[in-house]
Coordinates of C-alpha atoms and ligand atoms in Angstrom, one line a residue:
Chain A
M38 CA 14.4 -19.8 17.5
K39 CA 11.0 -18.8 18.7
K40 CA 7.6 -19.6 17.3
G41 CA 5.8 -16.7 15.8
R42 CA 2.3 -16.1 14.6
V43 CA 1.9 -15.0 10.9
W44 CA 0.3 -11.8 9.7
K45 CA -0.3 -12.2 6.0
Y46 CA -0.6 -9.5 3.4
G47 CA -0.6 -9.0 -0.3
D48 CA 1.6 -7.5 -3.0
N49 CA 3.2 -4.0 -3.0
V50 CA 2.7 -3.2 0.7
N51 CA 4.2 0.3 0.5
T52 CA 6.0 2.5 3.1
D53 CA 3.1 4.9 3.4
V54 CA 0.8 2.2 4.7
I55 CA 3.6 0.8 6.9
F56 CA 4.5 4.1 8.4
P57 CA 2.4 7.1 7.2
G58 CA 4.4 10.1 5.9
K59 CA 2.6 12.5 8.3
Y60 CA 4.5 11.0 11.2
T61 CA 7.9 11.0 9.7
Y62 CA 9.0 14.2 11.4
S63 CA 6.7 14.2 14.4
V64 CA 7.1 10.6 15.7
L65 CA 10.7 10.2 16.7
E66 CA 11.0 7.5 19.4
P67 CA 11.1 3.9 18.0
E68 CA 8.7 2.7 20.7
E69 CA 6.2 5.3 19.5
M70 CA 6.8 4.5 15.9
A71 CA 5.9 0.9 16.7
R72 CA 2.4 2.1 17.8
H73 CA 1.8 3.2 14.2
A74 CA 3.1 0.1 12.4
L75 CA 1.0 -0.8 9.4
E76 CA -1.5 1.8 10.5
D77 CA -3.0 2.5 7.1
L78 CA -2.9 -1.2 5.9
D79 CA -4.3 -2.9 9.0
P80 CA -5.3 -0.8 12.0
D81 CA -5.6 -4.1 14.1
F82 CA -2.0 -5.0 13.6
A83 CA -0.3 -2.7 16.1
L84 CA -3.0 -3.4 18.7
N85 CA -2.7 -7.1 18.6
V86 CA 0.7 -8.1 17.3
K87 CA 2.9 -10.0 19.8
P88 CA 6.7 -10.0 20.0
G89 CA 8.1 -12.7 17.8
D90 CA 5.2 -12.5 15.2
I91 CA 6.1 -12.7 11.6
I92 CA 4.9 -10.8 8.6
I93 CA 4.4 -12.7 5.3
A94 CA 3.7 -10.7 2.1
G95 CA 3.7 -10.9 -1.7
R96 CA 5.8 -9.0 -4.1
N97 CA 7.7 -5.7 -3.6
F98 CA 7.2 -5.4 0.1
G99 CA 8.2 -2.0 1.3
C100 CA 8.1 -0.1 -2.0
G101 CA 7.9 3.7 -2.0
S102 CA 9.7 6.0 0.2
S103 CA 13.2 5.6 1.6
R104 CA 11.9 6.2 5.1
E105 CA 13.7 3.8 7.4
Q106 CA 10.9 4.1 10.0
A107 CA 9.0 1.6 8.0
A108 CA 11.6 -1.0 9.1
T109 CA 12.1 0.5 12.5
C110 CA 8.5 0.4 13.5
L111 CA 8.2 -3.3 12.5
K112 CA 11.3 -4.1 14.5
Y113 CA 10.2 -2.3 17.6
V114 CA 6.6 -3.6 17.5
G115 CA 8.4 -7.0 17.9
V116 CA 8.3 -8.4 14.4
Q117 CA 10.8 -11.3 14.2
A118 CA 11.2 -11.3 10.5
V119 CA 9.4 -10.3 7.3
I120 CA 9.0 -13.0 4.6
A121 CA 8.1 -11.9 1.1
R122 CA 8.2 -12.9 -2.5
S123 CA 10.4 -9.9 -3.1
F124 CA 11.4 -6.7 -1.4
A125 CA 11.8 -3.1 -2.7
R126 CA 15.5 -2.4 -2.6
I127 CA 15.6 0.5 -0.2
F128 CA 13.3 -1.3 2.3
F129 CA 15.5 -4.4 2.0
R130 CA 18.6 -2.4 2.9
N131 CA 16.7 -0.5 5.7
A132 CA 15.4 -3.8 7.2
I133 CA 18.9 -5.3 7.3
N134 CA 20.3 -2.0 8.7
Q135 CA 17.7 -2.1 11.5
G136 CA 18.6 -5.7 12.3
L137 CA 15.3 -6.9 10.9
P138 CA 15.7 -10.1 8.8
A139 CA 14.0 -9.8 5.4
L140 CA 13.7 -13.2 3.9
Q141 CA 12.6 -14.2 0.4
S142 CA 10.8 -17.5 -0.2
E143 CA 8.1 -18.0 -2.8
E144 CA 7.1 -21.4 -1.3
A145 CA 6.6 -20.0 2.1
V146 CA 4.5 -17.2 0.8
D147 CA 2.4 -19.7 -1.2
S148 CA 1.7 -22.2 1.5
I149 CA 1.7 -20.5 4.8
K150 CA -1.7 -19.2 6.0
D151 CA -2.6 -16.1 7.9
R152 CA -2.3 -16.6 11.7
E153 CA -0.4 -19.9 11.3
E154 CA 2.4 -20.5 13.9
I155 CA 5.8 -20.9 12.2
E156 CA 9.4 -21.1 13.2
I157 CA 12.5 -19.7 11.5
D158 CA 15.9 -21.2 11.8
F159 CA 18.4 -18.5 10.8
S160 CA 21.5 -20.7 11.0
L161 CA 20.0 -23.4 8.7
G162 CA 18.1 -20.9 6.5
E163 CA 14.8 -22.7 7.1
I164 CA 11.2 -21.7 7.7
K165 CA 9.3 -24.5 9.5
A166 CA 5.5 -24.4 8.9
K167 CA 2.6 -26.8 9.2
K168 CA 2.8 -28.0 5.6
G169 CA 6.5 -28.2 5.3
V170 CA 10.0 -26.7 5.6
Y171 CA 11.0 -24.0 3.2
K172 CA 14.5 -22.8 2.5
F173 CA 15.4 -19.1 2.1
S174 CA 18.6 -18.0 0.4
P175 CA 21.3 -17.2 3.0
F176 CA 22.6 -13.7 3.3
P177 CA 25.9 -12.6 1.7
E178 CA 28.7 -12.1 4.3
S179 CA 28.5 -8.3 4.4
V180 CA 24.8 -8.4 5.1
L181 CA 25.1 -11.2 7.7
G182 CA 27.7 -9.2 9.6
I183 CA 25.2 -6.3 9.9
L184 CA 22.3 -8.5 11.0
E185 CA 24.5 -10.2 13.6
E186 CA 25.5 -6.9 15.2
G187 CA 21.8 -5.9 15.4
G188 CA 21.9 -3.3 12.6
L189 CA 24.2 -1.0 10.7
I190 CA 24.7 1.6 13.5
P191 CA 26.1 -0.9 16.0
Y192 CA 28.0 -2.6 13.2
T193 CA 29.7 0.7 12.0
K194 CA 30.3 1.6 15.6
K195 CA 32.2 -1.5 16.2
K196 CA 34.1 -1.1 13.0
L197 CA 35.2 2.4 13.9
E198 CA 36.3 1.3 17.4
T199 CA 38.4 -1.6 16.1
K200 CA 40.1 0.7 13.5
Chain B
M91 CA 38.4 32.8 -9.5
I92 CA 34.9 31.8 -10.5
A93 CA 35.7 32.5 -14.1
T94 CA 38.8 30.3 -14.2
L95 CA 36.9 27.6 -12.5
L96 CA 34.2 27.7 -15.0
S97 CA 36.5 27.9 -18.0
G98 CA 38.3 24.9 -16.5
V99 CA 35.1 23.1 -16.3
R100 CA 34.2 23.9 -19.9
N101 CA 37.5 22.6 -21.3
D102 CA 37.0 19.5 -19.2
I103 CA 33.6 18.9 -20.5
L104 CA 34.8 19.2 -24.1
F105 CA 37.7 17.0 -23.5
T106 CA 36.0 14.2 -21.7
F107 CA 33.1 14.2 -24.0
L108 CA 35.3 13.8 -27.1
A109 CA 37.3 11.2 -25.3
M110 CA 34.3 9.2 -24.6
T111 CA 32.8 9.6 -28.0
F112 CA 35.8 8.7 -30.0
N113 CA 37.9 6.6 -27.8
K114 CA 36.2 3.9 -25.7
G115 CA 39.4 3.4 -23.7
G116 CA 39.5 -0.4 -24.1
I117 CA 36.8 -1.2 -21.6
L118 CA 34.2 -2.7 -23.9
G119 CA 30.9 -4.3 -23.3
K120 CA 29.9 -2.6 -20.0
T121 CA 26.8 -0.7 -19.0
F122 CA 27.0 2.8 -17.5
S123 CA 26.4 1.3 -14.0
E124 CA 29.1 -1.3 -14.3
K125 CA 31.5 1.3 -15.5
I126 CA 30.9 4.0 -12.9
L127 CA 30.8 1.6 -10.0
G128 CA 33.9 -0.2 -11.3
L129 CA 35.7 3.2 -11.5
K130 CA 34.7 4.0 -7.9
A131 CA 35.7 0.5 -6.7
G132 CA 39.0 0.7 -8.6
K133 CA 38.5 -2.5 -10.5
E134 CA 36.5 -4.0 -13.3
V135 CA 33.1 -5.1 -12.1
Q136 CA 30.0 -6.8 -13.5
A137 CA 26.3 -6.7 -12.6
G138 CA 25.6 -8.8 -9.5
E139 CA 28.9 -8.0 -7.8
V140 CA 28.9 -6.2 -4.5
V141 CA 31.4 -3.3 -4.2
T142 CA 32.5 -1.0 -1.5
V143 CA 32.5 2.7 -2.7
S144 CA 32.7 6.3 -1.6
P145 CA 30.1 8.6 -3.1
D146 CA 30.8 12.0 -4.6
Y147 CA 27.8 13.6 -2.8
I148 CA 25.5 12.6 0.0
L149 CA 22.1 14.3 0.0
S150 CA 19.7 14.6 3.0
H151 CA 16.9 17.0 3.8
D152 CA 14.7 17.5 6.8
N153 CA 15.6 14.0 7.8
S154 CA 19.1 15.2 8.6
A155 CA 18.2 15.7 12.3
A156 CA 17.2 12.1 12.6
I157 CA 20.3 11.0 10.7
F158 CA 22.3 13.1 13.2
E159 CA 20.7 11.2 16.0
E160 CA 22.0 7.9 14.5
F161 CA 25.4 9.5 13.7
K162 CA 25.8 10.4 17.4
K163 CA 25.4 6.7 18.3
L164 CA 28.5 5.9 16.3
G165 CA 30.7 7.5 18.9
T166 CA 32.6 9.7 16.4
R167 CA 32.4 13.5 16.6
N168 CA 33.2 14.6 13.1
V169 CA 31.8 14.0 9.7
K170 CA 34.5 12.4 7.7
C171 CA 34.1 14.4 4.4
P172 CA 31.9 17.4 5.2
Q173 CA 32.4 18.8 1.7
K174 CA 30.4 15.8 0.3
L175 CA 27.3 16.6 2.3
V176 CA 24.4 18.4 0.7
I177 CA 21.7 19.3 3.1
I178 CA 18.5 21.0 1.8
L179 CA 15.5 21.8 3.9
D180 CA 12.3 21.2 1.9
H181 CA 9.9 18.7 3.4
V182 CA 8.1 20.9 5.9
V183 CA 9.1 24.5 5.2
P184 CA 8.6 26.8 6.9
A185 CA 8.2 24.7 10.0
S186 CA 4.5 24.1 10.7
S187 CA 4.9 23.1 14.3
E188 CA 7.2 23.4 17.3
Q189 CA 8.4 19.9 16.6
Y190 CA 9.4 20.7 13.0
A191 CA 11.0 23.9 14.1
L192 CA 13.1 22.1 16.6
N193 CA 14.1 19.6 13.8
H194 CA 15.3 22.5 11.6
K195 CA 17.1 24.1 14.5
I196 CA 19.0 20.9 15.2
I197 CA 20.0 20.7 11.5
R198 CA 21.2 24.3 11.4
E199 CA 23.3 23.8 14.5
F200 CA 24.8 20.6 13.1
V201 CA 25.6 22.4 9.8
A202 CA 27.4 25.2 11.7
E203 CA 29.3 22.8 14.0
Q204 CA 30.5 20.5 11.2
K205 CA 31.1 23.4 8.8
I206 CA 28.9 22.0 6.1
Q207 CA 29.2 24.4 3.2
N208 CA 26.5 22.9 1.0
F209 CA 23.5 23.8 3.2
F210 CA 20.3 25.2 1.7
D211 CA 17.8 26.6 4.2
I212 CA 14.1 26.7 3.7
F213 CA 14.0 29.4 1.0
F214 CA 15.6 27.4 -1.9
G215 CA 13.0 24.7 -2.8
I216 CA 12.7 21.0 -3.2
C217 CA 15.9 19.1 -2.6
H218 CA 16.0 17.4 -6.0
Q219 CA 15.5 20.6 -8.0
V220 CA 17.9 22.6 -5.8
F221 CA 20.5 19.9 -6.0
S222 CA 20.3 19.9 -9.7
E223 CA 20.2 23.7 -10.2
N224 CA 23.3 24.1 -8.0
G225 CA 25.4 21.9 -10.2
F226 CA 25.9 18.9 -7.9
A227 CA 24.0 16.6 -10.3
L228 CA 26.8 16.0 -12.8
P229 CA 27.6 13.3 -15.3
G230 CA 29.7 10.4 -14.0
K231 CA 29.2 11.3 -10.3
L232 CA 28.1 8.8 -7.7
I233 CA 25.3 10.4 -5.7
L234 CA 23.5 8.8 -2.8
G235 CA 20.6 10.4 -0.9
A236 CA 18.3 9.7 2.0
D237 CA 15.4 10.1 -0.3
S238 CA 13.9 7.6 -2.8
H239 CA 13.7 10.1 -5.6
T240 CA 17.4 10.7 -5.6
T241 CA 17.2 8.8 -8.9
S242 CA 16.3 12.2 -10.5
Y243 CA 20.0 13.0 -11.1
G244 CA 20.3 10.3 -13.7
A245 CA 18.7 12.9 -16.0
F246 CA 22.2 14.4 -16.1
G247 CA 24.1 11.2 -16.4
A248 CA 24.9 10.6 -12.8
F249 CA 24.6 7.3 -10.9
A250 CA 22.1 8.4 -8.2
A251 CA 20.3 6.1 -5.8
G252 CA 18.3 6.4 -2.7
I253 CA 19.4 4.9 0.6
G254 CA 18.2 4.8 4.2
R255 CA 19.0 6.9 7.2
S256 CA 21.3 4.6 9.0
E257 CA 23.3 4.3 5.8
V258 CA 23.6 8.0 5.5
A259 CA 24.7 8.3 9.1
S260 CA 27.3 5.6 8.6
L261 CA 28.4 7.3 5.4
W262 CA 28.9 10.6 7.2
A263 CA 31.2 8.7 9.6
T264 CA 33.1 6.3 7.3
D265 CA 32.6 7.7 3.7
E266 CA 32.0 4.1 2.7
I267 CA 29.0 2.0 1.6
W268 CA 28.4 -1.4 0.0
L269 CA 26.4 -1.4 -3.2
R270 CA 25.3 -4.2 -5.6
V271 CA 26.2 -3.4 -9.2
P272 CA 22.7 -3.5 -10.8
E273 CA 21.7 -5.2 -14.0
T274 CA 20.3 -2.7 -16.5
L275 CA 17.0 -2.5 -18.2
K276 CA 17.0 -0.4 -21.3
I277 CA 13.9 1.6 -22.1
E278 CA 13.8 2.7 -25.7
I279 CA 11.3 5.4 -26.4
E280 CA 10.6 6.3 -30.0
G281 CA 8.1 8.6 -31.8
K282 CA 6.9 12.1 -31.3
L283 CA 4.8 13.2 -28.4
P284 CA 1.3 14.1 -29.6
S285 CA 0.1 17.6 -28.5
G286 CA -1.4 17.7 -25.1
V287 CA 0.7 14.6 -24.0
Y288 CA 3.8 15.0 -21.9
A289 CA 6.7 13.2 -20.3
K290 CA 4.5 12.5 -17.2
D291 CA 2.1 10.6 -19.5
V292 CA 5.0 8.6 -20.9
I293 CA 6.4 7.6 -17.6
L294 CA 2.9 6.8 -16.2
K295 CA 2.3 4.6 -19.2
I296 CA 5.6 2.8 -18.7
I297 CA 4.9 2.2 -15.0
G298 CA 1.4 0.9 -15.8
E299 CA 2.8 -1.5 -18.4
E300 CA 5.8 -2.7 -16.4
G301 CA 4.4 -2.7 -12.8
A302 CA 5.8 -1.2 -9.6
D303 CA 8.5 -3.7 -9.2
R304 CA 9.7 -4.4 -12.7
A305 CA 13.0 -2.7 -12.2
N306 CA 13.6 -3.7 -8.6
Y307 CA 17.3 -3.8 -7.7
R308 CA 18.0 -2.8 -11.4
A309 CA 19.3 0.2 -13.2
V310 CA 17.1 1.8 -16.0
E311 CA 18.7 3.5 -19.0
F312 CA 16.3 5.7 -21.0
T313 CA 17.2 5.9 -24.7
G314 CA 15.5 6.4 -28.1
N315 CA 14.7 9.2 -30.4
A316 CA 11.9 10.7 -28.4
I317 CA 14.2 11.3 -25.4
K318 CA 16.5 13.5 -27.5
E319 CA 13.7 15.9 -28.1
F320 CA 12.8 16.0 -24.4
S321 CA 13.8 19.1 -22.4
L322 CA 15.9 18.5 -19.3
A323 CA 12.8 19.3 -17.2
S324 CA 11.0 16.5 -19.0
R325 CA 13.8 14.0 -18.6
L326 CA 13.8 14.8 -14.9
V327 CA 10.2 13.6 -14.7
L328 CA 11.3 10.2 -16.1
A329 CA 14.4 9.8 -13.9
N330 CA 12.4 10.9 -10.8
M331 CA 9.7 8.4 -11.4
A332 CA 12.1 5.6 -12.3
A333 CA 11.9 5.0 -8.5
E334 CA 8.2 4.0 -9.0
I335 CA 9.2 0.9 -11.0
G336 CA 11.6 0.1 -8.3
A337 CA 14.8 1.2 -10.1
K338 CA 18.0 1.7 -8.1
N339 CA 18.9 4.4 -10.6
G340 CA 17.7 5.9 -13.8
Y341 CA 20.1 7.1 -16.5
F342 CA 20.2 9.3 -19.6
E343 CA 23.3 9.6 -21.7
P344 CA 24.3 13.2 -21.4
D345 CA 24.0 15.1 -24.7
E346 CA 24.6 18.7 -25.8
K347 CA 21.5 19.9 -23.9
V348 CA 22.9 18.6 -20.6
L349 CA 26.4 20.0 -21.3
Q350 CA 24.9 23.4 -22.2
W351 CA 22.9 23.5 -19.1
L352 CA 25.8 22.6 -16.9
K353 CA 28.1 25.3 -18.4
E354 CA 26.9 27.8 -15.9
R355 CA 26.2 25.4 -13.1
A356 CA 28.7 22.6 -12.8
R357 CA 30.4 22.8 -9.4
E358 CA 33.4 20.8 -10.4
K359 CA 35.0 18.8 -13.1
F360 CA 33.2 15.8 -14.3
E361 CA 33.5 12.9 -16.8
V362 CA 30.8 11.8 -19.1
I363 CA 30.4 8.0 -18.7
T364 CA 28.2 6.1 -21.1
S365 CA 27.2 2.5 -21.7
D366 CA 29.3 0.8 -24.4
P367 CA 27.5 0.0 -27.7
D368 CA 28.0 -3.7 -27.0
A369 CA 27.0 -3.5 -23.3
K370 CA 24.8 -6.3 -22.0
F371 CA 21.4 -5.3 -21.0
E372 CA 19.0 -7.5 -19.1
A373 CA 16.2 -6.5 -21.4
V374 CA 15.2 -3.8 -23.9
L375 CA 11.7 -2.5 -23.4
K376 CA 10.4 -0.6 -26.4
Y377 CA 7.8 2.1 -26.4
D378 CA 6.3 4.2 -29.3
I379 CA 4.7 7.3 -27.9
S380 CA 3.3 8.6 -31.2
S381 CA -0.3 7.8 -30.4
L382 CA -0.1 8.0 -26.6
E383 CA -3.1 9.5 -24.7
P384 CA -2.9 11.4 -21.5
Q385 CA -2.6 8.9 -18.6
V386 CA -3.8 8.9 -15.0
A387 CA -2.6 6.9 -12.0
C388 CA -5.6 5.8 -10.0
P389 CA -5.8 5.0 -6.3
H390 CA -3.8 3.5 -4.5
T391 CA -0.8 2.5 -6.5
V392 CA 1.2 4.3 -9.1
D393 CA 1.0 1.4 -11.5
N394 CA -2.8 1.5 -11.5
I395 CA -2.8 3.4 -14.8
K396 CA -5.7 4.2 -17.1
P397 CA -5.9 6.5 -20.1
V398 CA -7.7 9.7 -19.2
S399 CA -10.8 8.7 -21.3
E400 CA -11.5 5.9 -18.8
V401 CA -11.3 8.2 -15.7
E402 CA -13.1 11.2 -17.2
G403 CA -15.8 12.6 -14.9
E404 CA -14.2 11.6 -11.7
E405 CA -14.8 14.4 -9.2
F406 CA -12.1 15.7 -6.9
H407 CA -11.7 18.4 -4.2
Q408 CA -8.0 19.4 -4.3
A409 CA -5.6 19.8 -7.2
V410 CA -1.8 20.0 -6.7
I411 CA 0.5 21.4 -9.4
G412 CA 4.1 21.1 -8.2
T413 CA 6.5 18.6 -6.4
C414 CA 9.9 17.4 -7.5
T415 CA 8.2 15.6 -10.4
N416 CA 6.3 18.4 -12.0
G417 CA 6.9 21.8 -10.4
R418 CA 9.3 23.3 -12.9
F419 CA 8.7 26.3 -15.1
E420 CA 7.6 24.2 -18.1
D421 CA 5.0 22.6 -15.9
L422 CA 3.7 25.9 -14.6
E423 CA 3.7 27.3 -18.0
V424 CA 1.5 24.5 -19.4
A425 CA -0.9 24.9 -16.6
A426 CA -1.1 28.6 -17.3
R427 CA -1.7 28.0 -20.9
V428 CA -4.7 25.9 -20.0
L429 CA -6.0 28.2 -17.3
K430 CA -5.4 31.6 -19.1
G431 CA -8.6 33.7 -18.9
K432 CA -10.5 30.8 -17.2
K433 CA -11.7 30.2 -13.6
I434 CA -11.2 27.1 -11.7
H435 CA -14.3 25.3 -10.7
P436 CA -15.8 26.6 -7.5
K437 CA -15.9 23.2 -5.9
V438 CA -12.2 22.6 -6.2
R439 CA -9.1 24.2 -4.6
V440 CA -5.9 24.3 -6.6
L441 CA -2.5 24.5 -4.9
V442 CA 0.5 25.5 -7.1
I443 CA 3.9 24.9 -5.6
P444 CA 7.0 25.9 -7.7
A445 CA 9.8 23.3 -7.3
S446 CA 12.4 26.0 -6.4
R447 CA 12.9 29.7 -5.9
Q448 CA 14.6 29.9 -9.3
E449 CA 11.6 28.3 -11.1
Y450 CA 9.3 30.5 -9.0
L451 CA 11.1 33.7 -10.0
F452 CA 11.2 32.7 -13.6
A453 CA 7.5 32.0 -13.6
L454 CA 6.9 35.3 -11.8
K455 CA 8.8 37.3 -14.3
K456 CA 7.1 35.6 -17.2
G457 CA 3.7 36.5 -15.8
I458 CA 2.8 32.8 -15.4
L459 CA 1.9 33.2 -11.7
E460 CA -0.4 36.1 -12.4
I461 CA -2.5 33.9 -14.8
L462 CA -2.6 31.1 -12.2
V463 CA -3.6 33.4 -9.4
S464 CA -6.3 35.1 -11.5
A465 CA -7.7 31.7 -12.3
G466 CA -8.1 31.1 -8.6
C467 CA -5.0 29.0 -7.7
V468 CA -3.3 29.3 -4.3
I469 CA 0.5 29.7 -4.8
L470 CA 2.6 28.1 -2.0
N471 CA 6.2 28.6 -1.3
P472 CA 8.7 26.2 -3.0
G473 CA 9.0 23.0 -1.1
C474 CA 7.3 19.6 -0.8
G475 CA 4.0 21.1 0.3
P476 CA 1.3 18.5 0.9
C477 CA 3.0 15.8 -1.2
L478 CA 3.8 13.7 1.9
G479 CA 0.9 14.7 3.9
A480 CA 2.7 16.7 6.5
H481 CA 1.2 20.2 6.0
Q482 CA -0.2 22.7 3.5
G483 CA -3.3 21.0 2.2
I484 CA -4.0 17.7 4.0
L485 CA -6.9 15.7 2.8
A486 CA -10.0 15.0 4.9
P487 CA -11.7 11.6 5.0
G488 CA -13.6 11.1 1.8
E489 CA -11.7 13.7 -0.1
V490 CA -10.1 13.2 -3.5
A491 CA -7.0 14.8 -4.9
L492 CA -5.6 15.1 -8.4
S493 CA -1.9 15.8 -8.3
T494 CA 1.2 16.0 -10.4
A495 CA 3.2 14.2 -7.8
N496 CA 4.8 10.8 -8.1
R497 CA 3.0 8.8 -5.5
N498 CA -0.7 8.1 -4.7
F499 CA -0.4 5.6 -1.9
R500 CA -3.3 5.3 0.5
G501 CA -3.1 8.0 3.1
R502 CA -0.1 9.8 1.6
M503 CA -1.7 13.2 1.6
G504 CA -3.7 12.8 4.7
S505 CA -6.6 10.7 5.7
R506 CA -6.4 7.0 4.9
E507 CA -10.0 7.4 3.7
S508 CA -8.9 9.9 1.0
K509 CA -7.9 9.1 -2.6
I510 CA -5.2 10.5 -4.9
F511 CA -5.1 10.5 -8.7
L512 CA -1.8 11.4 -10.5
A513 CA -1.6 13.1 -13.9
S514 CA 0.3 15.7 -15.9
P515 CA 0.2 19.4 -15.2
A516 CA -2.0 19.9 -18.3
T517 CA -4.5 17.3 -17.2
V518 CA -4.6 18.6 -13.6
A519 CA -5.1 22.2 -14.9
A520 CA -7.8 21.3 -17.4
S521 CA -9.6 19.1 -14.8
S522 CA -9.5 22.0 -12.3
I523 CA -11.7 24.1 -14.7
E524 CA -14.3 21.3 -14.9
G525 CA -14.0 20.1 -11.3
K526 CA -13.7 16.6 -12.6
I527 CA -11.0 14.7 -14.4
T528 CA -10.9 15.6 -18.0
D529 CA -8.9 15.3 -21.2
P530 CA -6.6 18.4 -21.4
R531 CA -6.4 18.3 -25.2
K532 CA -9.6 20.2 -25.6
F533 CA -8.1 23.2 -23.8
L534 CA -4.9 23.3 -25.7
Ligands
LIG885 S1 8.1 16.7 -3.5 FE1 7.2 14.8 -2.7 S2 8.3 13.2 -3.7 FE2 9.5 15.0 -4.1 S3 11.0 15.1 -2.5 FE3 9.3 16.2 -1.7 S4 8.0 14.7 -0.6 FE4 9.4 13.6 -1.9

């Protein structure tokens, strides 16, 4: 459990502003992807984000393309978790598959302010902020297993090895 | 060999279609999605359940090289079911830089090494069109693709959903994936399309009304009298853009039109699966399109919809007629009808990109391309073109595009200081004559 500073955004943050399409086939290394994170939404983000920071957003975070780099770039720029009212379905899957927790909590989105320092307790399913403690619904077993292994690729690798 | 295969397919179509129409087989009260995922999981399932399934086909495109990188990390050498992979190069074709060229080269080598039969190199067209034309998009099949508009194949009665790269890599190795059985929203479309108004206007209207996340995690089933009149190309527009209301998959019950189309194309046997009459839908959304106006999606979200009358006069620099949404023959033909004998406005440039070589050739033979070129359009090779902002017509800061594509997110076609409006091919063609957004009905 590490404290993280919040970067707060609105509804429908789409994959094109998280990781622009023009880079999808030219930027291949995750570390370089990280340098373009949220480039078309907030050019300050990638320059100033610190490892452990947390993104909080409104509805439908990650809508649009299936491009997994949208999750990869956030993970590699050091984002600890994304908290939103809701996630677009492919982004949700991609985030989990990259080992990036995607948490849903209306209350947290309502009351946590931009740049606030908060803490996430994954084992208790709690977000601890200035104004209160907010629960997020725990992940189903299948999803938890993937997160614990740090993503789908290491998870599948392990599964193949034990077979 | 081919003849027997096809006649086998035909009998099968007839048989299963009759079976599904007259004999519900005892499983009552289920939606299409519940039925097909249940069939794949080998048990009865309900919306909300998580199942582990193997797809019939796995689509990927230029992203196959990146998927291969992930695949290599899994420590296995061979793709488990190479016959299920369908790889179509379309996003940046031909390669526009050394980097893209290398990407394609890696894919070609992978295809040869793994003996992937279903490989379509750069000369075929956009993945969703090529996949459909080549008879992979079949009723009752489970299709997963590393592209968000994989939903398109629901137009033929398949369960088709987009997934991410790691998942495709993992599927290549294990042939297994978890999926949540989605709840279903039924969208009932009634009435007759007024002249000058098209499937694109219908889906834009629906997206505008429902919002970009209305169908998140859900299936959408399109029904109603209006749909029956729609051509398959028009149904594809709706299924394609179901992704823009967040849908996991879009679905149309296959009718005679679909079966007829598949006669010459179906790759293998298939089974028509339909929702039961007493299936439980999460909601039924009703639309009457009889007095619908042409619609326009305004920057920077697809659900920012206005009727064309409210956007008229908006100037733009580049028009695009094409993409997996609206690059088929019927789209090019409408554009040609509008542009015949006319010249596009000197201040705009119009890019036309047929969705596939087949559609290209058909338009060529019918003289459609001649009309478009005479009017001043630039014809590009089948592919995604500038749709995702990688090449062939990138927007400069301050520029505005009017496109028939499915997305207008900030920066999608180039500079983050550019803007994209979306509309039907007729609206885009008519607007190209005036150099500003205009109602196409006065040209038809
Ligand atoms: S045409 Fe555009 S939306 Fe369609 S597959 Fe290509 S990039 Fe995606």
